[in-house]
PDB file of C-alpha atoms in Angstrom:
ATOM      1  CA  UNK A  20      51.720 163.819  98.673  1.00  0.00           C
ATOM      2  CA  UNK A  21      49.949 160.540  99.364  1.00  0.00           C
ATOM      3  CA  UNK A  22      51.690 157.361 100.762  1.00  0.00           C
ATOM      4  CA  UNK A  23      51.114 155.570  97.107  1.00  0.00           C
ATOM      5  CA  UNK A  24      53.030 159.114  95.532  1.00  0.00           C
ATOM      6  CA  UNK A  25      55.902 158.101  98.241  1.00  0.00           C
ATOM      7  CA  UNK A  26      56.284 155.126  96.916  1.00  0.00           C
ATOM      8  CA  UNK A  27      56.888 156.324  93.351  1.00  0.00           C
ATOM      9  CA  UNK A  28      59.312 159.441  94.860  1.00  0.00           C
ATOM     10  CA  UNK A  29      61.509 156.430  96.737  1.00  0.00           C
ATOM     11  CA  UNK A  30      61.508 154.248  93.607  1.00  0.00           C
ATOM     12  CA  UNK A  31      62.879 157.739  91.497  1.00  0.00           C
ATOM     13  CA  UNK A  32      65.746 158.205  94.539  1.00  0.00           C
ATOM     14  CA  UNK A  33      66.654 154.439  94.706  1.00  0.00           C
ATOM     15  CA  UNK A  34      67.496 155.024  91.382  1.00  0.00           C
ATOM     16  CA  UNK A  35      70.098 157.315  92.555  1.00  0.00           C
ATOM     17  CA  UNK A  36      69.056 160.364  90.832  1.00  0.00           C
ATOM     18  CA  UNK A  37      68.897 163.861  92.543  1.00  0.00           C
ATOM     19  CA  UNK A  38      65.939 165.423  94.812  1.00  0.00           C
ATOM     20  CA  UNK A  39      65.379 167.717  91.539  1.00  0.00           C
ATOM     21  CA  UNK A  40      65.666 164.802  89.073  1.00  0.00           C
ATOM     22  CA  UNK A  41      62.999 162.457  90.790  1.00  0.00           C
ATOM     23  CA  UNK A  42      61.181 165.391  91.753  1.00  0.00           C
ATOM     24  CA  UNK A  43      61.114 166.217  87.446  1.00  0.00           C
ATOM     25  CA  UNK A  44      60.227 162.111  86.895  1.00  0.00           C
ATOM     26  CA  UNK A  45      57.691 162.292  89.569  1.00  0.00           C
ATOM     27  CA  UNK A  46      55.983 165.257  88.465  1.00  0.00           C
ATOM     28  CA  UNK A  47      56.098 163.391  84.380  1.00  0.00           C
ATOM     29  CA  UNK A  48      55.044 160.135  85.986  1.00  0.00           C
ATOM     30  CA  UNK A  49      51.834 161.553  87.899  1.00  0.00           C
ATOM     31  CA  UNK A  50      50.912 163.615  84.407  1.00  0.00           C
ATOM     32  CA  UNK A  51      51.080 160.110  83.039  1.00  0.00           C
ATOM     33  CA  UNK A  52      48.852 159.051  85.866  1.00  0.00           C
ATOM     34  CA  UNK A  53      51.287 156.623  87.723  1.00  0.00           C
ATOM     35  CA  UNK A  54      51.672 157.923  90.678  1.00  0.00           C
ATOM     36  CA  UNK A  55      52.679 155.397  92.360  1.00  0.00           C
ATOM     37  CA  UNK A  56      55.359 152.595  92.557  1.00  0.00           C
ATOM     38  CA  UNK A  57      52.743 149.675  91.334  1.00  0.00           C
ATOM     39  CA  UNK A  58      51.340 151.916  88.568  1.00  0.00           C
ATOM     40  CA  UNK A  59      54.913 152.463  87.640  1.00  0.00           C
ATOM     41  CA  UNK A  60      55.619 148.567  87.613  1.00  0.00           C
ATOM     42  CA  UNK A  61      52.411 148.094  85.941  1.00  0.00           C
ATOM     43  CA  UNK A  62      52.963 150.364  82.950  1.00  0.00           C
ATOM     44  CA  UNK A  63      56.626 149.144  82.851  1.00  0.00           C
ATOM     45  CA  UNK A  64      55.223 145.358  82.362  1.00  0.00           C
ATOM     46  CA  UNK A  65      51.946 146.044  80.369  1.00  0.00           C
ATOM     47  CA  UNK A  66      53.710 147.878  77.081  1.00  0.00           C
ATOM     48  CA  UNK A  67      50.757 147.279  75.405  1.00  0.00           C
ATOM     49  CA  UNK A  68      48.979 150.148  76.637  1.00  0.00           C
ATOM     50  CA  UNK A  69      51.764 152.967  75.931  1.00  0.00           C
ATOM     51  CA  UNK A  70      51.772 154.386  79.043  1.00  0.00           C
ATOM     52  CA  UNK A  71      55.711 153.960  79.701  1.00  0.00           C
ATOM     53  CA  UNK A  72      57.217 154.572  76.331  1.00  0.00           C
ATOM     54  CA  UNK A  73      54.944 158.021  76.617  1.00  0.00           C
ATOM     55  CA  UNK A  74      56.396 158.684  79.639  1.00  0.00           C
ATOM     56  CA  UNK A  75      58.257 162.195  79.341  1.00  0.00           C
ATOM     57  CA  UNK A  76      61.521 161.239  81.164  1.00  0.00           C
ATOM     58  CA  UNK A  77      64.613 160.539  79.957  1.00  0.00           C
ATOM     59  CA  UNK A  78      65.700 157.326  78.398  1.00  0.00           C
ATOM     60  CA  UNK A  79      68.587 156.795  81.553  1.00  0.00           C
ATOM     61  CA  UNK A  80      65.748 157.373  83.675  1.00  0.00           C
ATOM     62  CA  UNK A  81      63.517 154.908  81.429  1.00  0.00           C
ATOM     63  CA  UNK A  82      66.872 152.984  81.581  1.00  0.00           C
ATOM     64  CA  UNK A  83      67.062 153.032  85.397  1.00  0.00           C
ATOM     65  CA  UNK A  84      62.980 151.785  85.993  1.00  0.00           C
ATOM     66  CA  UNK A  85      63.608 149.260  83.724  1.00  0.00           C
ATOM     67  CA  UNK A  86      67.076 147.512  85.826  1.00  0.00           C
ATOM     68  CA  UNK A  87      65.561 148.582  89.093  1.00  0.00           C
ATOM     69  CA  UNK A  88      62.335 146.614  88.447  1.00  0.00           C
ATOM     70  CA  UNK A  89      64.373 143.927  86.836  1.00  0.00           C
ATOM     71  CA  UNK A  90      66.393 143.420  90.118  1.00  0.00           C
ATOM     72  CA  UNK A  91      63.514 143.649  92.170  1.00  0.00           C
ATOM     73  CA  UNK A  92      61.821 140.868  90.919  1.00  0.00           C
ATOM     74  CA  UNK A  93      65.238 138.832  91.157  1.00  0.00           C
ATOM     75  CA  UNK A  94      65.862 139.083  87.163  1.00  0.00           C
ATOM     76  CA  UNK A  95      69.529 138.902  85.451  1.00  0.00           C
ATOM     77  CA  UNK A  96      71.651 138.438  82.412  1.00  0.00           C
ATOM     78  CA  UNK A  97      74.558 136.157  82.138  1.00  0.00           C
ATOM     79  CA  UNK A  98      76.897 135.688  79.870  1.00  0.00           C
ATOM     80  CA  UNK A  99      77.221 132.172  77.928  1.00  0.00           C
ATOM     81  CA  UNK A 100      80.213 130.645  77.297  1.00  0.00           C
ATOM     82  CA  UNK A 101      81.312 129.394  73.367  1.00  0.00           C
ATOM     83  CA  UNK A 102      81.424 125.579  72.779  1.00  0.00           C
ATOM     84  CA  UNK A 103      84.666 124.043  72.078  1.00  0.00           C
ATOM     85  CA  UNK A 104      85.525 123.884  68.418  1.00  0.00           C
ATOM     86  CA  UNK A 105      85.240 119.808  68.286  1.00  0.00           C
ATOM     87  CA  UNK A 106      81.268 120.338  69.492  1.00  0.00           C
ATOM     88  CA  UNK A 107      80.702 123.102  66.524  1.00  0.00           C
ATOM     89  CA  UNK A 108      82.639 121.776  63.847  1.00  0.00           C
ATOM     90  CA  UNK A 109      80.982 121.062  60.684  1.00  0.00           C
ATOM     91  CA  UNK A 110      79.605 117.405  59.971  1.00  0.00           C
ATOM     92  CA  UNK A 111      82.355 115.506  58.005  1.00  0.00           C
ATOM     93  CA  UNK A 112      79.201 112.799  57.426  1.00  0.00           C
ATOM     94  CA  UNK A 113      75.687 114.318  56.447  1.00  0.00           C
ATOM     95  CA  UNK A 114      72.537 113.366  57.415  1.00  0.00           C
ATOM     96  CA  UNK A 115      71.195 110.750  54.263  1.00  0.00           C
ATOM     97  CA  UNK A 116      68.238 108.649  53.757  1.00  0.00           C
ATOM     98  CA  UNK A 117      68.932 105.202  52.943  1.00  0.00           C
ATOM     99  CA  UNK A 118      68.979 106.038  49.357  1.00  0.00           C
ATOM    100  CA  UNK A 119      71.249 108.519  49.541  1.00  0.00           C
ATOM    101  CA  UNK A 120      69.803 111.772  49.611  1.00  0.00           C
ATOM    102  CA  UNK A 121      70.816 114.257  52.237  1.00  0.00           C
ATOM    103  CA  UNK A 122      67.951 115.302  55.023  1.00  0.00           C
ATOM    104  CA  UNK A 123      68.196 118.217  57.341  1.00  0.00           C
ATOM    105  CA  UNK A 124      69.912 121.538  57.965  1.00  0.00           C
ATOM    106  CA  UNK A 125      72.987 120.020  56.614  1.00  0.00           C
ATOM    107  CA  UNK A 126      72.054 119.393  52.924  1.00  0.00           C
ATOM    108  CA  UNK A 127      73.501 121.207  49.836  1.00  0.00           C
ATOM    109  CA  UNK A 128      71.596 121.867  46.766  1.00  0.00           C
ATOM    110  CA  UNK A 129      68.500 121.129  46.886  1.00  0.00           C
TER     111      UNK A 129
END
């Protein structure tokens, strides 16, 4: 096993799955010719070329590539908070032209 192929086994175990599990991912990974942990991370970024949705693993194990490269590179997902009612409540005034004739989002009927 080379040191690039080491790189790809560690990425499978940081995952947390079992010796036999990356072992099964490593061995579909290197048939897909990513061998390593860049090729992974390249194939994972690049859809365009197929390479990881053809990758015969799992969909957790898709799953797992996916967050682990996500938190390597420092990426996350919040949650936003609703606006108050007052901010989201409907206009009571419409947006109108000077002769009267409603303009924007807010308009009825036309």
């Amino acid at each position: 096993m080379a040191a690039g192929g080491d790189d790809a086994m560690k990425v499978f175990r940081a995952m947390g799955l079992s010796q036999t599990e990356a072992s099964a991912a490593f061995a579909a990974a290197q048939r897909e010719g990513l061998g390593s942990k860049a090729e992974l991370r390249q194939a994972w970024y690049s859809p365009g070329d197929g390479r990881f949705s053809r990758l015969a693993v799992s969909s957790e194990v898709k799953e797992g590539l996916m967050k682990y490269f996500e938190k390597e590179i420092g990426l996350t997902y919040g949650q936003a908070e609703v606006a108050p009612q007052a901010v989201v409540a409907p206009m009571r005034f419409p947006l109108t032209t000077r002769g009267g004739r409603a303009m924007g989002p807010w308009r009825h009927g036309f």
